[in-house]
Coordinates of C-alpha atoms in Angstrom, one line a residue:
M1 CA -9.8 8.4 8.4
P2 CA -8.8 11.0 5.8
A3 CA -10.1 10.6 2.3
P4 CA -7.6 9.0 -0.2
P5 CA -6.2 11.3 -2.9
S6 CA -8.6 11.3 -5.9
S7 CA -5.9 11.5 -8.6
G8 CA -2.2 11.3 -9.2
R9 CA -2.0 15.1 -9.4
T10 CA -3.7 15.3 -5.9
L11 CA -1.3 12.7 -4.5
L12 CA 1.8 14.5 -5.8
S13 CA 0.5 17.8 -4.6
R14 CA -0.1 16.4 -1.1
A15 CA 3.4 14.9 -1.2
L16 CA 5.0 18.2 -2.1
V17 CA 3.2 20.0 0.7
R18 CA 4.2 17.6 3.4
R19 CA 7.8 17.6 2.3
L20 CA 8.3 21.4 2.1
R21 CA 10.6 21.4 5.1
L22 CA 13.1 19.4 3.1
L23 CA 12.2 20.5 -0.4
L24 CA 12.5 24.2 0.0
P25 CA 16.1 24.3 1.3
G26 CA 17.0 21.6 -1.1
V27 CA 15.6 23.5 -4.1
A28 CA 17.3 26.7 -2.8
S29 CA 20.7 24.9 -2.5
L30 CA 20.4 23.3 -6.0
S31 CA 19.4 26.7 -7.4
V32 CA 22.5 28.3 -5.8
W33 CA 24.6 25.5 -7.5
Q34 CA 23.0 26.1 -10.9
V35 CA 23.3 29.9 -10.6
C36 CA 27.0 29.5 -9.8
E37 CA 27.3 27.2 -12.8
A38 CA 25.8 30.0 -15.0
L39 CA 28.3 32.5 -13.5
V40 CA 31.4 30.5 -14.3
P41 CA 31.7 31.5 -18.0
V42 CA 30.9 35.2 -17.0
V43 CA 33.7 35.1 -14.4
I44 CA 36.1 33.5 -16.9
G45 CA 35.3 36.2 -19.5
A46 CA 35.8 38.9 -16.9
V47 CA 39.2 37.4 -15.9
V48 CA 40.2 37.5 -19.6
D49 CA 39.3 41.2 -19.9
I50 CA 40.7 42.5 -16.5
A51 CA 43.7 40.2 -15.9
I52 CA 44.9 38.2 -18.9
I53 CA 44.7 40.7 -21.7
P54 CA 46.2 43.5 -19.5
R55 CA 48.7 41.0 -18.0
S56 CA 48.0 42.1 -14.4
L57 CA 49.3 39.7 -11.8
P58 CA 47.5 41.3 -8.9
M59 CA 44.1 41.0 -10.7
L60 CA 45.0 37.5 -11.8
A61 CA 45.6 36.5 -8.1
V62 CA 42.3 38.1 -7.1
S63 CA 40.6 36.4 -10.0
I64 CA 41.9 33.0 -9.0
A65 CA 40.7 33.5 -5.4
G66 CA 37.3 34.6 -6.7
I67 CA 37.0 31.5 -8.9
A68 CA 38.0 29.2 -6.0
L69 CA 35.3 30.8 -3.8
L70 CA 32.7 30.4 -6.6
F71 CA 33.5 26.7 -7.1
T72 CA 33.4 26.2 -3.3
V73 CA 29.9 27.6 -3.1
L74 CA 28.9 25.7 -6.3
S75 CA 30.1 22.4 -4.8
Y76 CA 28.4 22.8 -1.4
G77 CA 25.2 24.0 -3.0
Y78 CA 25.0 20.8 -5.1
R79 CA 26.0 18.6 -2.1
F80 CA 23.4 19.9 0.3
G81 CA 20.7 20.4 -2.3
A82 CA 21.0 16.9 -3.6
R83 CA 21.1 15.5 -0.1
L84 CA 17.9 17.3 1.0
C85 CA 16.0 16.4 -2.2
N86 CA 17.0 12.8 -1.9
A87 CA 16.0 12.8 1.7
A88 CA 12.6 14.1 0.7
R89 CA 12.3 11.5 -2.0
E90 CA 13.2 8.6 0.4
H91 CA 10.9 9.8 3.2
E92 CA 8.0 10.2 0.8
A93 CA 8.7 6.8 -0.8
H94 CA 8.6 5.3 2.6
A95 CA 5.4 7.1 3.6
L96 CA 3.7 5.9 0.4
R97 CA 4.8 2.3 1.0
V98 CA 3.5 2.5 4.5
E99 CA 0.2 4.1 3.4
V100 CA -0.5 1.5 0.7
S101 CA 0.5 -1.4 3.1
H102 CA -1.7 0.1 5.9
A103 CA -4.7 0.5 3.6
A104 CA -4.3 -3.1 2.3
L105 CA -3.8 -4.6 5.8
T106 CA -6.7 -2.7 7.4
S107 CA -9.1 -3.2 4.5
P108 CA -11.6 -6.1 5.2
D109 CA -10.8 -7.5 1.8
L110 CA -9.0 -6.6 -1.4
P111 CA -11.2 -5.4 -4.3
P112 CA -12.1 -8.2 -6.6
D113 CA -9.9 -6.9 -9.4
R114 CA -6.9 -6.5 -7.2
A115 CA -4.4 -9.2 -6.4
S116 CA -1.8 -9.3 -3.6
G117 CA 1.0 -9.3 -6.1
E118 CA -0.3 -6.1 -7.7
V119 CA -0.6 -4.4 -4.3
L120 CA 3.0 -5.5 -3.6
S121 CA 4.2 -3.9 -6.9
I122 CA 2.4 -0.7 -6.3
A123 CA 3.6 -0.5 -2.7
S124 CA 7.2 -0.9 -3.9
A125 CA 8.0 0.1 -7.5
D126 CA 5.2 2.6 -7.9
A127 CA 5.9 4.3 -4.6
D128 CA 9.5 4.7 -5.4
L129 CA 8.8 6.0 -8.9
A130 CA 6.2 8.5 -7.7
A131 CA 8.6 9.8 -5.0
E132 CA 11.2 10.5 -7.8
V133 CA 9.2 13.7 -8.5
F134 CA 11.2 15.4 -5.7
A135 CA 14.5 14.7 -7.5
H136 CA 12.9 15.9 -10.7
L137 CA 11.5 19.0 -9.1
G138 CA 14.8 20.0 -7.5
R139 CA 16.7 19.6 -10.7
G140 CA 14.0 21.2 -12.8
V141 CA 13.6 24.4 -10.7
A142 CA 17.4 24.7 -10.4
A143 CA 17.8 24.3 -14.2
L144 CA 15.1 26.8 -15.0
L145 CA 16.6 29.3 -12.6
G146 CA 20.0 28.8 -14.1
M147 CA 18.6 29.3 -17.5
I148 CA 17.0 32.6 -16.4
V149 CA 20.2 33.8 -14.8
A150 CA 22.1 32.9 -17.9
A151 CA 19.6 34.7 -20.1
V152 CA 19.8 37.9 -18.0
L153 CA 23.6 37.8 -18.1
L154 CA 23.4 37.3 -21.9
V155 CA 21.1 40.4 -22.1
L156 CA 23.6 42.4 -20.1
S157 CA 26.5 41.1 -22.2
D158 CA 24.7 41.6 -25.5
A159 CA 21.0 42.7 -25.7
V160 CA 20.3 41.1 -29.1
T161 CA 21.7 37.7 -28.2
G162 CA 20.0 37.7 -24.8
L163 CA 16.6 38.6 -26.2
L164 CA 17.0 35.8 -28.8
V165 CA 17.5 33.3 -25.9
L166 CA 14.6 34.7 -23.9
I167 CA 12.3 34.1 -26.9
A168 CA 13.6 30.9 -28.3
V169 CA 14.0 28.9 -25.0
P170 CA 10.4 29.1 -23.8
V171 CA 9.2 28.1 -27.3
G172 CA 11.5 25.1 -27.2
L173 CA 10.3 24.1 -23.8
V174 CA 6.6 24.2 -24.9
L175 CA 7.4 22.0 -27.9
V176 CA 9.2 19.6 -25.5
A177 CA 6.3 19.5 -23.0
L178 CA 3.6 18.6 -25.5
P179 CA 4.3 14.8 -25.8
G180 CA 4.5 14.5 -22.0
R181 CA 1.0 13.1 -21.5
A182 CA 1.6 10.3 -24.0
V183 CA 4.7 9.3 -21.9
S184 CA 2.5 9.3 -18.8
V185 CA 0.0 7.0 -20.4
K186 CA 2.7 4.5 -21.6
A187 CA 4.3 4.6 -18.2
G188 CA 1.0 3.7 -16.5
A189 CA 0.5 0.8 -18.9
Q190 CA 4.1 -0.4 -18.1
L191 CA 3.5 -0.3 -14.4
A192 CA 0.2 -2.2 -14.8
A193 CA 1.9 -4.9 -16.8
T194 CA 4.7 -5.1 -14.3
A195 CA 2.2 -5.4 -11.5
R196 CA 0.5 -8.3 -13.3
A197 CA 3.9 -10.0 -13.7
A198 CA 4.6 -9.5 -10.0
N199 CA 1.3 -11.0 -9.1
S200 CA 1.8 -14.0 -11.4
A201 CA 5.3 -14.5 -9.8
A202 CA 3.9 -14.3 -6.3
D203 CA 1.1 -16.7 -7.1
L204 CA 3.5 -19.3 -8.6
M205 CA 6.0 -19.0 -5.8
R206 CA 3.1 -19.6 -3.3
G207 CA 2.2 -22.8 -5.0
L208 CA 5.7 -23.8 -6.1
R209 CA 5.7 -27.1 -4.1
V210 CA 2.4 -28.1 -5.5
L211 CA 3.4 -27.3 -9.0
K212 CA 6.6 -29.4 -8.7
A213 CA 4.7 -32.3 -7.2
L214 CA 2.1 -32.3 -10.0
G215 CA 4.7 -31.8 -12.8
G216 CA 3.3 -28.3 -13.7
A217 CA 6.6 -26.5 -13.8
E218 CA 6.6 -26.2 -17.6
W219 CA 3.1 -24.8 -17.5
A220 CA 4.0 -22.3 -14.8
L221 CA 7.0 -21.2 -16.8
R222 CA 5.0 -20.6 -19.9
R223 CA 2.4 -18.7 -18.0
F224 CA 4.9 -16.4 -16.3
R225 CA 6.8 -15.9 -19.6
T226 CA 3.7 -14.6 -21.2
T227 CA 3.0 -12.0 -18.5
S228 CA 6.7 -11.1 -18.3
D229 CA 6.8 -10.6 -22.1
D230 CA 3.8 -8.3 -21.8
A231 CA 5.6 -6.3 -19.2
A232 CA 8.8 -6.2 -21.4
V233 CA 6.8 -5.0 -24.4
A234 CA 5.1 -2.2 -22.3
G235 CA 8.6 -1.2 -20.9
V236 CA 10.0 -1.0 -24.4
A237 CA 7.0 1.2 -25.5
T238 CA 7.6 3.5 -22.5
G239 CA 11.3 3.7 -23.2
E240 CA 10.6 4.4 -26.9
R241 CA 8.3 7.3 -26.1
S242 CA 10.7 8.6 -23.5
G243 CA 13.5 8.4 -25.9
R244 CA 11.5 10.2 -28.6
L245 CA 10.8 12.9 -26.1
S246 CA 14.4 13.3 -25.1
G247 CA 15.4 13.3 -28.8
V248 CA 12.9 16.0 -29.6
G249 CA 14.1 18.0 -26.6
A250 CA 17.7 17.7 -27.7
L251 CA 16.9 18.6 -31.3
V252 CA 14.9 21.7 -30.3
M253 CA 17.5 22.9 -27.8
S254 CA 20.4 22.3 -30.2
A255 CA 18.6 24.4 -32.8
V256 CA 18.2 27.2 -30.3
L257 CA 21.9 27.0 -29.3
A258 CA 23.0 27.0 -33.0
V259 CA 21.0 30.2 -33.7
V260 CA 22.5 31.8 -30.6
L261 CA 26.1 30.9 -31.6
V262 CA 25.6 32.2 -35.2
V263 CA 24.2 35.5 -34.0
A264 CA 27.0 36.0 -31.4
G265 CA 29.7 35.2 -34.0
L266 CA 28.3 37.7 -36.4
R267 CA 28.2 40.5 -33.7
L268 CA 31.8 39.7 -32.8
L269 CA 32.9 40.1 -36.4
D270 CA 31.1 43.5 -36.5
G271 CA 33.1 44.6 -33.4
Q272 CA 30.0 45.0 -31.2
M273 CA 31.5 42.9 -28.3
S274 CA 34.8 42.3 -26.6
A275 CA 36.8 39.1 -26.5
G276 CA 35.8 38.5 -22.9
A277 CA 32.2 39.1 -23.7
L278 CA 32.5 36.6 -26.6
I279 CA 34.0 34.0 -24.2
A280 CA 31.2 34.6 -21.7
I281 CA 28.5 34.3 -24.3
L282 CA 30.0 31.1 -25.8
G283 CA 30.5 29.7 -22.3
M284 CA 26.9 30.5 -21.2
T285 CA 25.6 29.1 -24.5
A286 CA 27.4 25.9 -23.8
F287 CA 26.2 25.9 -20.2
L288 CA 22.6 26.3 -21.4
T289 CA 22.9 22.8 -23.1
E290 CA 22.8 21.0 -19.7
P291 CA 19.7 22.6 -18.1
M292 CA 17.9 22.5 -21.4
R293 CA 18.5 18.8 -21.8
A294 CA 17.8 18.3 -18.2
L295 CA 14.4 20.0 -18.5
A296 CA 13.6 17.9 -21.6
D297 CA 14.4 14.7 -19.7
I298 CA 12.6 15.9 -16.6
V299 CA 9.3 16.3 -18.5
G300 CA 9.3 12.7 -19.4
L301 CA 10.4 11.5 -16.0
T302 CA 7.8 13.6 -14.2
A303 CA 5.2 12.1 -16.5
R304 CA 6.2 8.6 -15.4
S305 CA 6.0 9.7 -11.7
H306 CA 2.5 11.0 -12.4
G307 CA 1.5 7.7 -13.9
A308 CA 2.8 5.8 -10.8
A309 CA 1.0 8.3 -8.5
S310 CA -2.2 7.8 -10.4
R311 CA -2.0 4.0 -9.8
I312 CA -1.4 4.5 -6.1
A313 CA -4.3 6.9 -5.8
A314 CA -6.6 4.5 -7.7
L315 CA -5.6 1.6 -5.4
L316 CA -6.1 3.7 -2.2
T317 CA -9.5 4.7 -3.5
D318 CA -10.5 1.1 -4.2
L319 CA -9.3 0.0 -0.8
A320 CA -11.2 2.8 0.9
E321 CA -14.4 1.7 -0.9
T322 CA -14.1 -1.8 0.7
H323 CA -14.3 -0.2 4.2
P324 CA -17.8 -0.1 5.7
K325 CA -18.5 3.3 7.0
T326 CA -18.0 3.5 10.8
H327 CA -19.4 5.8 13.3
S328 CA -18.0 7.0 16.6
A329 CA -20.3 6.2 19.5
A330 CA -22.0 2.9 20.5
E331 CA -25.6 2.2 20.6
A332 CA -27.2 -1.2 20.3
P333 CA -29.8 -1.9 17.6
T334 CA -33.5 -1.7 18.6
E335 CA -34.9 -4.9 20.2
P336 CA -32.3 -7.5 19.3
A337 CA -33.2 -11.1 19.2
H338 CA -31.4 -12.9 22.0
A339 CA -29.3 -15.7 20.7
A340 CA -30.1 -18.1 23.5
P341 CA -33.4 -19.8 22.9
S342 CA -35.9 -20.8 25.7
H343 CA -36.4 -24.2 24.2
D344 CA -34.7 -26.8 22.1
G345 CA -36.8 -26.2 19.0
P346 CA -36.2 -23.5 16.4
S347 CA -37.7 -20.0 16.8
H348 CA -38.3 -18.3 13.5
S349 CA -36.9 -14.8 12.8
G350 CA -37.6 -13.3 9.5
P351 CA -36.2 -10.2 7.9
S352 CA -39.1 -8.2 9.4
R353 CA -37.5 -8.7 12.9
A354 CA -34.2 -7.2 11.8
A355 CA -33.9 -3.6 12.5
H356 CA -32.9 -1.2 9.7
P357 CA -30.8 1.1 11.8
Q358 CA -29.6 4.4 10.5
A359 CA -25.9 4.9 10.6
E360 CA -25.7 5.0 14.4
P361 CA -22.6 5.4 16.5
G362 CA -20.6 2.2 16.9
H363 CA -22.3 0.4 14.0
A364 CA -20.4 -0.8 10.9
A365 CA -22.5 -0.4 7.8
P366 CA -21.5 -2.1 4.5
P367 CA -20.4 -0.2 1.3
H368 CA -23.1 1.2 -1.0
G369 CA -24.9 -1.6 -2.9
A370 CA -24.2 -4.4 -0.3
P371 CA -26.9 -5.7 2.2
R372 CA -27.1 -3.4 5.2
L373 CA -25.4 -4.9 8.3
A374 CA -25.0 -3.4 11.7
V375 CA -22.3 -4.6 14.1
T376 CA -22.2 -3.3 17.7
A377 CA -19.7 -4.5 20.3
H378 CA -20.9 -3.3 23.7
A379 CA -20.2 -4.0 27.3
S380 CA -22.5 -7.0 27.6
G381 CA -21.5 -8.7 24.3
L382 CA -22.0 -8.4 20.6
T383 CA -25.0 -7.6 18.4
V384 CA -25.2 -8.3 14.6
S385 CA -28.2 -7.5 12.5
G386 CA -29.0 -6.7 8.9
D387 CA -31.6 -6.8 6.1
S388 CA -31.1 -10.6 5.5
L389 CA -30.1 -11.5 9.1
P390 CA -32.1 -11.4 12.3
A391 CA -30.9 -9.2 15.0
V392 CA -28.6 -11.5 17.0
D393 CA -27.4 -10.7 20.4
V394 CA -24.4 -12.7 21.7
P395 CA -24.0 -12.1 25.5
A396 CA -20.8 -12.6 27.4
G397 CA -20.1 -16.3 28.2
T398 CA -21.9 -17.5 25.1
L399 CA -20.6 -19.7 22.2
L400 CA -22.8 -18.9 19.2
C401 CA -22.6 -20.6 15.9
V402 CA -24.0 -19.0 12.7
L403 CA -24.7 -21.3 9.7
V404 CA -25.4 -19.4 6.5
D405 CA -26.4 -21.2 3.3
E406 CA -25.5 -18.2 1.1
D407 CA -21.8 -17.6 0.8
A408 CA -22.4 -13.9 -0.2
L409 CA -24.2 -13.2 3.1
A410 CA -21.6 -15.0 5.2
H411 CA -19.0 -12.8 3.4
D412 CA -20.9 -9.7 4.2
V413 CA -21.2 -10.6 7.9
L414 CA -17.5 -11.3 8.2
T415 CA -16.6 -8.1 6.3
A416 CA -18.7 -6.0 8.7
L417 CA -17.2 -7.7 11.7
T418 CA -13.7 -7.3 10.3
S419 CA -14.3 -3.6 9.7
Q420 CA -15.5 -3.1 13.2
S421 CA -12.5 -5.0 14.6
R422 CA -10.2 -2.5 12.8
V423 CA -11.8 0.2 14.9
L424 CA -11.9 -1.6 18.3
G425 CA -8.6 -3.4 18.1
P426 CA -7.8 -7.1 18.6
D427 CA -8.0 -7.0 22.4
H428 CA -11.7 -6.1 22.1
L429 CA -12.8 -7.7 18.9
L430 CA -10.7 -10.2 16.9
V431 CA -11.9 -11.8 13.6
T432 CA -10.0 -15.0 12.5
P433 CA -10.5 -15.7 8.8
H434 CA -10.7 -19.2 7.3
A435 CA -7.4 -18.7 5.3
V436 CA -4.3 -19.5 7.4
D437 CA -1.2 -17.4 7.1
L438 CA 1.9 -18.4 9.0
F439 CA 5.3 -16.6 8.9
E440 CA 8.9 -17.7 9.0
G441 CA 10.0 -18.2 12.6
T442 CA 8.9 -20.6 15.3
I443 CA 5.6 -22.0 16.5
R444 CA 6.0 -19.7 19.5
S445 CA 6.5 -16.5 17.4
N446 CA 3.6 -17.4 15.2
I447 CA 1.3 -17.8 18.2
T448 CA 2.5 -14.8 20.2
M449 CA 3.1 -12.7 17.0
S450 CA 6.1 -11.2 18.6
S451 CA 9.6 -12.2 19.6
G452 CA 9.8 -9.9 22.6
T453 CA 6.5 -8.2 23.1
D454 CA 3.3 -10.2 23.3
M455 CA -0.1 -9.3 22.0
T456 CA -2.0 -8.5 25.3
A457 CA -5.4 -7.4 26.1
S458 CA -6.4 -4.1 27.7
P459 CA -7.0 -4.3 31.4
G460 CA -10.5 -5.4 32.2
T461 CA -11.4 -6.6 28.7
A462 CA -9.9 -10.1 28.6
P463 CA -11.3 -13.1 30.3
A464 CA -8.1 -13.6 32.2
A465 CA -4.6 -12.1 32.6
P466 CA -2.5 -12.8 29.5
P467 CA 0.5 -15.1 29.8
A468 CA 4.0 -13.6 30.0
S469 CA 5.8 -12.5 26.9
G470 CA 6.8 -15.4 24.7
D471 CA 4.9 -18.0 26.8
V472 CA 1.8 -19.8 25.7
A473 CA -0.7 -21.0 28.3
A474 CA -1.2 -24.8 28.4
D475 CA -5.0 -24.4 28.2
V476 CA -4.6 -22.4 25.0
L477 CA -2.5 -25.1 23.5
A478 CA -5.0 -27.8 24.6
A479 CA -8.1 -25.9 23.4
S480 CA -6.6 -25.3 20.0
G481 CA -5.3 -28.9 19.6
A482 CA -1.7 -27.5 19.2
D483 CA -0.5 -29.6 22.2
E484 CA -0.7 -32.7 19.9
L485 CA 1.5 -31.0 17.4
L486 CA 4.1 -30.1 20.0
G487 CA 4.4 -33.8 20.8
L488 CA 5.3 -34.5 17.2
V489 CA 8.2 -32.1 16.9
A490 CA 11.5 -32.1 18.6
D491 CA 11.8 -28.5 19.7
G492 CA 8.2 -27.9 20.8
L493 CA 7.2 -24.3 20.7
D494 CA 10.7 -23.4 19.3
H495 CA 10.2 -25.7 16.2
R496 CA 11.1 -23.7 13.1
I497 CA 8.3 -22.9 10.6
Q498 CA 9.3 -22.5 7.0
E499 CA 7.9 -19.9 4.6
L500 CA 4.1 -20.0 4.6
G501 CA 4.2 -23.0 6.9
G502 CA 5.3 -25.2 4.1
N503 CA 6.7 -27.9 6.5
L504 CA 3.4 -28.3 8.2
S505 CA 0.1 -29.9 7.2
G506 CA -3.1 -28.0 6.7
G507 CA -4.5 -29.2 9.9
Q508 CA -1.3 -28.3 11.8
R509 CA -1.3 -24.8 10.3
Q510 CA -5.0 -24.3 11.3
R511 CA -4.3 -25.4 14.9
I512 CA -1.4 -22.9 15.2
A513 CA -3.6 -20.1 13.8
L514 CA -6.3 -21.1 16.2
A515 CA -3.9 -21.0 19.1
R516 CA -2.8 -17.5 18.0
S517 CA -6.4 -16.3 18.1
L518 CA -7.0 -17.8 21.6
H519 CA -3.7 -16.5 22.9
A520 CA -4.7 -12.9 22.0
Q521 CA -7.5 -13.3 24.7
S522 CA -9.8 -10.9 22.8
R523 CA -13.1 -10.1 24.7
I524 CA -15.0 -11.0 21.5
L525 CA -13.6 -13.7 19.2
V526 CA -15.1 -14.5 15.7
L527 CA -13.9 -17.7 14.0
H528 CA -14.7 -18.7 10.4
E529 CA -14.4 -22.4 9.6
S530 CA -11.2 -22.7 11.6
T531 CA -11.0 -26.5 11.7
T532 CA -11.8 -27.7 8.2
A533 CA -8.5 -29.5 7.8
V534 CA -8.5 -31.5 11.1
D535 CA -10.1 -34.9 11.7
A536 CA -13.5 -35.2 13.3
V537 CA -12.3 -36.4 16.7
T538 CA -9.7 -33.6 17.0
E539 CA -12.4 -31.1 15.9
A540 CA -14.8 -32.2 18.6
R541 CA -12.1 -31.8 21.2
I542 CA -11.2 -28.4 19.9
A543 CA -14.8 -27.2 20.0
A544 CA -15.3 -28.4 23.6
G545 CA -11.9 -26.9 24.6
I546 CA -12.8 -23.5 23.1
A547 CA -16.2 -23.5 24.8
T548 CA -14.5 -24.2 28.2
L549 CA -11.6 -21.8 27.7
R550 CA -13.9 -18.9 26.7
C551 CA -16.7 -19.5 29.2
D552 CA -16.5 -15.9 30.3
A553 CA -16.1 -14.3 26.9
V554 CA -18.0 -13.9 23.7
T555 CA -17.3 -16.4 20.9
L556 CA -19.1 -16.3 17.5
V557 CA -18.3 -19.1 15.0
V558 CA -19.4 -18.9 11.4
T559 CA -19.3 -22.6 10.5
G560 CA -21.1 -25.7 9.3
S561 CA -19.1 -28.0 11.5
P562 CA -21.3 -30.5 13.5
A563 CA -18.7 -30.5 16.3
F564 CA -18.9 -26.7 16.9
L565 CA -22.7 -26.7 16.3
A566 CA -23.1 -29.3 19.0
A567 CA -20.8 -27.5 21.4
A568 CA -22.6 -24.1 20.9
D569 CA -25.0 -22.6 23.4
A570 CA -27.2 -21.5 20.4
V571 CA -27.2 -21.8 16.6
V572 CA -28.5 -19.3 14.2
Y573 CA -29.4 -20.9 10.9
V574 CA -30.0 -18.7 7.8
P575 CA -31.4 -20.7 4.9
A576 CA -31.1 -19.4 1.4
D577 CA -34.9 -19.2 0.8
A578 CA -36.5 -19.0 4.2
P579 CA -36.5 -16.9 7.3
A580 CA -33.6 -17.4 9.8
V581 CA -34.2 -19.6 12.8
T582 CA -32.5 -19.8 16.2
G583 CA -32.2 -22.9 18.4
T584 CA -29.9 -25.5 19.6
H585 CA -28.1 -28.0 17.3
S586 CA -30.1 -30.9 18.6
G587 CA -33.4 -29.0 18.3
L588 CA -32.7 -27.9 14.7
L589 CA -31.7 -31.4 13.7
G590 CA -35.0 -32.8 15.1
A591 CA -37.1 -30.0 13.7
A592 CA -39.9 -31.1 11.3
G593 CA -40.7 -29.6 7.9
T594 CA -38.6 -27.7 5.4
I595 CA -36.4 -26.0 8.0
G596 CA -35.3 -29.3 9.6
D597 CA -34.7 -30.9 6.2
S598 CA -32.7 -28.0 5.1
Y599 CA -30.6 -27.8 8.3
R600 CA -29.9 -31.6 8.2
E601 CA -28.7 -31.3 4.6
A602 CA -26.5 -28.3 5.4
V603 CA -24.6 -30.0 8.3
A604 CA -24.4 -33.4 6.7
R605 CA -20.9 -34.3 5.6

């Protein structure tokens, strides 16, 4: 996986490099357009000197044809240049949106200080604003080249006036560019405030039904108004700085143009230039107003794009840091402790038994500062080990439950497993989180995750051949408890699901999500508290159904559910202040001493 860009400048540089195929011809075409614009007053001045003053009809006809050709080239130059630069902008905006979305979707978890609404804002508004740099670059290069051509023509027409422009214009541009950094800072603050408002809106929309039911609509409105007002204030501040920058640019450039006009007028009165030259100089001076003002605006707009790019780079860096480092080959940890015990009583496994493997191929290690965890998915099953967890080997055909007293350790285990699943793919290793997310569609589409192409397993890796596209096996529905749900709705699998599953209960959503995981037929399935919203009887039936359905596969369940613990072939219990133990549910319940008391307290409901 390539390293994310370290800064906004790096991200924009990378974007420019990968869009050169569109950018170079686009800038060239826009430059042709701007050069032709600069030539228009020169051509008109020449027509005055060679056709109008001498009253020559043939030269007038040639002049008209030349002007028509010039405007044709001018028009097509702008047409194709703008099209190519806009294409580069849209392609890069799309690429940035996909990159941010991919990083967020493949990351085991969002950073603690990042919310889903903020990620959405960065993936949309910031990506579009950062990609605007292509439009700014095309206009900026074309404007600068047009100014250079106009200055050269001014020198050829009148050396004194041309040299004045060549000196005054760069000085004016420097003065305009100085406040650009302040605009970038304000733009970054505006985007951050907009992201907070978007996150607040997403949060409120997600819980809209709950808020209405509890009478919290007024509170929600006040809460959102506060964040929205902050975004508005930040936007006004950015607009104020941008307006000041544009005003300074217009003032500086107007002063330059005024000086040029005064000097040209004095030289005309002295008889040092012809009428055509005067017309050309006045026309080029008027022409210079547009590229000068464009450059003044582009400085501020580019600063805003830089601010957006900096936010994208910061998010990508934060998401990359949540990825445990992965290695390419597979090797199991040294001397794993087999999950299946030889007796019903607990066997103690302290941290001393856990291997401290180096970053070996096929292992997923946690980010710096987190407890070291190694996850290895091999042909015979799954192995998990770490500093605070005994080396646990889950062979094929085993249902293993892990009960962890410390939430932080459980989170680390699930994060390491999720990271490894990103590498191996869902047909080999699938991790189902506790949170249930359903999508608009039908029960069928939410289980198969496709309207036409089903999620299937690679040949030889699934316990059985997957069902046909769009079909859900009856044993999957029975094992997940979703068959009871289908009996309650009129359309069965084609029953419509509203946004976020709002027309279903929590238990119904969990059963559909569980059916989705079982339907994938992954060789290794990891579940995390997947039945907390269903009743005890249904939960026991689900646990038994999963044990039967996946009798030839590997199933690891991180849970405190007595139903799953009882159905498991083995249980690994990790107390908060004692070494981990491995045994059966009945054996651990009947264990004497502190371990037995702690286990009974952990599973009691």
